[in-house]
Each structure stands twice: as structure tokens, then as C-alpha cells.
Coordinates of C-alpha atoms in Angstrom, one line a residue:
X13 CA 0.0 0.0 0.0
X14 CA 1.4 3.4 -1.0
X15 CA 1.6 6.3 1.3
X16 CA 0.0 9.3 -0.5
X17 CA 1.8 11.8 1.7
X18 CA 5.2 10.2 1.1
X19 CA 4.6 10.2 -2.7
X20 CA 3.6 13.9 -2.6
X21 CA 6.7 14.8 -0.6
X22 CA 9.0 12.8 -2.9
X23 CA 7.4 14.3 -6.1
X24 CA 7.8 17.9 -4.6
X25 CA 11.4 17.1 -3.6
X26 CA 12.3 16.0 -7.1
X27 CA 10.6 18.9 -8.7
X28 CA 12.4 21.4 -6.4
X29 CA 15.7 19.6 -6.9
X30 CA 15.6 20.5 -10.6
X31 CA 14.6 24.1 -10.0
X32 CA 17.8 25.4 -8.3
X33 CA 20.0 24.5 -11.3
X34 CA 17.9 26.6 -13.6
X35 CA 17.4 29.3 -11.0
X36 CA 21.1 29.3 -10.2
X37 CA 22.1 29.7 -13.8
X38 CA 19.7 32.5 -14.2
X39 CA 20.9 34.1 -11.0
X40 CA 24.5 33.7 -12.1
X41 CA 23.8 35.3 -15.5
X42 CA 21.9 38.1 -13.8
X43 CA 24.9 38.8 -11.6
X44 CA 27.3 38.6 -14.5
X45 CA 25.2 41.1 -16.6
X46 CA 25.0 43.3 -13.5
X47 CA 28.8 43.3 -13.1
X48 CA 29.2 44.3 -16.8
X49 CA 26.7 47.2 -16.3
X50 CA 28.5 48.3 -13.1
X51 CA 31.8 48.5 -15.1
X52 CA 30.0 50.3 -17.9
X53 CA 28.6 52.9 -15.5
X54 CA 32.0 53.3 -13.9
X55 CA 33.5 53.8 -17.3
X56 CA 31.2 56.8 -17.8
X57 CA 32.1 58.2 -14.3
X58 CA 35.9 57.9 -14.8
X59 CA 36.1 58.3 -18.6
X60 CA 38.1 55.1 -18.7
X61 CA 38.4 53.7 -22.2
X62 CA 39.9 50.4 -20.9
X63 CA 36.8 49.7 -18.9
X64 CA 34.6 50.4 -22.0
X65 CA 36.8 48.0 -24.0
X66 CA 36.4 45.3 -21.3
X67 CA 32.6 45.4 -21.6
X68 CA 31.8 46.6 -25.1
X69 CA 32.6 44.3 -28.1
X70 CA 35.0 46.0 -30.5
X71 CA 32.6 44.9 -33.3
X72 CA 29.6 46.0 -31.3
X73 CA 27.3 48.6 -32.8
X74 CA 26.0 51.9 -31.5
X75 CA 23.2 53.7 -33.2
X76 CA 21.1 56.5 -32.0
X77 CA 19.8 60.1 -32.3
X78 CA 21.4 63.1 -30.9
X79 CA 20.2 66.6 -31.8
X80 CA 23.6 68.0 -30.9
X81 CA 25.1 65.9 -33.7
X82 CA 22.5 66.6 -36.3
X83 CA 19.1 65.1 -37.0
X84 CA 20.3 61.8 -38.5
X85 CA 21.3 58.6 -37.0
X86 CA 24.8 58.5 -35.5
X87 CA 26.5 55.0 -36.0
X88 CA 29.7 53.9 -34.3
X89 CA 31.5 50.7 -33.5
X90 CA 32.3 49.7 -29.9
X91 CA 35.9 50.4 -30.7
X92 CA 35.1 54.0 -31.9
X93 CA 32.9 54.5 -28.9
X94 CA 35.8 53.6 -26.5
X95 CA 38.1 56.2 -28.1
X96 CA 35.7 58.9 -26.8
X97 CA 36.7 58.0 -23.2
X98 CA 39.8 60.2 -22.7
X99 CA 40.5 59.5 -19.0
X100 CA 39.2 62.9 -18.0
X101 CA 35.6 62.9 -16.7
X102 CA 33.1 65.5 -17.9
X103 CA 33.3 68.8 -16.0
X104 CA 29.7 68.3 -14.8
X105 CA 30.2 64.6 -13.9
X106 CA 29.1 65.2 -10.3
X107 CA 25.7 66.4 -11.5
X108 CA 25.1 63.5 -14.0
X109 CA 22.8 60.7 -12.9
X110 CA 22.6 57.3 -14.5
X111 CA 20.6 54.2 -13.7
X112 CA 19.9 50.9 -15.4
X113 CA 17.5 48.1 -15.2
X114 CA 18.1 44.6 -16.5
X115 CA 14.9 44.1 -18.5
X116 CA 15.3 40.4 -19.6
X117 CA 17.8 37.6 -19.8
X118 CA 17.3 34.7 -22.2
X119 CA 20.1 32.1 -22.3
X120 CA 22.9 34.0 -24.0
X121 CA 21.1 37.3 -24.6
X122 CA 20.3 40.1 -22.2
X123 CA 18.4 43.5 -22.6
X124 CA 19.2 46.5 -20.3
X125 CA 17.6 49.9 -20.2
X126 CA 19.8 52.8 -19.1
X127 CA 18.4 56.2 -18.1
X128 CA 20.6 59.3 -18.3
X129 CA 19.9 62.5 -16.5
X130 CA 22.6 65.0 -17.4
X131 CA 22.5 68.8 -17.0
X132 CA 20.8 70.0 -20.1
X133 CA 20.3 66.6 -21.6
X134 CA 18.2 63.5 -20.8
X135 CA 18.7 60.2 -22.6
X136 CA 17.6 56.6 -22.8
X137 CA 19.8 53.7 -24.0
X138 CA 18.8 50.2 -24.7
X139 CA 21.7 47.7 -24.5
X140 CA 21.8 44.2 -25.8
X141 CA 24.5 42.0 -24.2
X142 CA 25.6 38.7 -25.6
X143 CA 27.3 35.8 -23.8
X144 CA 30.0 34.3 -26.0
X145 CA 32.6 31.9 -24.8
X146 CA 31.1 32.2 -21.3
X147 CA 31.6 36.0 -21.2
X148 CA 28.9 38.7 -21.2
X149 CA 29.6 41.8 -23.3
X150 CA 27.7 44.7 -24.8
X151 CA 27.0 44.0 -28.4
X152 CA 24.6 46.8 -29.2
X153 CA 23.8 50.2 -27.8
X154 CA 20.8 52.1 -29.2
X155 CA 20.0 55.5 -27.8
X156 CA 18.0 58.6 -28.0
X157 CA 18.2 61.9 -26.1
X158 CA 16.9 65.4 -25.9
X159 CA 17.2 68.6 -24.0
X160 CA 14.6 68.7 -21.3
X161 CA 11.9 71.4 -21.4
X162 CA 12.9 74.3 -19.3
X163 CA 10.3 75.6 -16.8
X164 CA 10.0 79.4 -16.5

């Protein structure tokens, strides 16, 4: 005669035993993506091209709108992007605010939204990170930005 309680407990135990492997992998990937993003934010704060190169693929693509650079799309590679980090932070760096949110992670792909609040300019970036050879890196940065409306 089978014990229904024992069967239920064993079934639940086996189901839960499989869950942590998937959850741990997702948690591990989340932490890895978060570390990439922390380095990327630090690169902005310090204007460190080496940090950008650590987290942004050289063959990665940037594409976005920036009214200060004209009305058209501005394309750049990750390598070109890194050259803009000169080692000297922006004069108004202390007033600049940045935040990010990891939107989704699916196996070897992650999406992150970055919000930028700079004096005289607000922007949004969407980053796509790819995991290749076990390493997460930014593969794509698409952005838009504008000057905030001034209140009288």
C-alpha cells in the first residue's frame, strides 16, 4: 500500500531539486550582466576607455539620435565609442545621474535599459548583451536623447 503523503513529498522534492539548477544559472547570469553594467557605469564616471573595452565588443554597434550631432542617426562601433573616453571625466560629472534596469535575460542574450539625466540633456539607452565563450559583453547600444523642457 502506497503512502500518498510520502509520494507527494517525494514528487515535490524531485521537482524542487531540478529548480535550483535553472534558477542558479539565471541568477549567475543576472549577476554577470549586473557586473558588466557596473563596469560600464564606472567607465562613464571615470572616462576610462579600458573599462569600456572590457565590456563593449569592438565589433559592437552603437546607433542613435542626438540633436547636438544633427538630426540623422549616428552610427559607431564599440571600438570607436571607446576612443571617446579620454581619461578625463566630464566637468559636470558630479551632476550627472545614471541608472539601469536589466529588462530580460534569455540564455545568451540580455536586454538592459539605461536612463541618463545630465545637466541640459536626458537620454535613454537600450543595450543588448551577448554571452560568447562564457563572457557577457555589450553587443549593441541604441539610444535617444533630448534637452529637457525648461520651466520658466
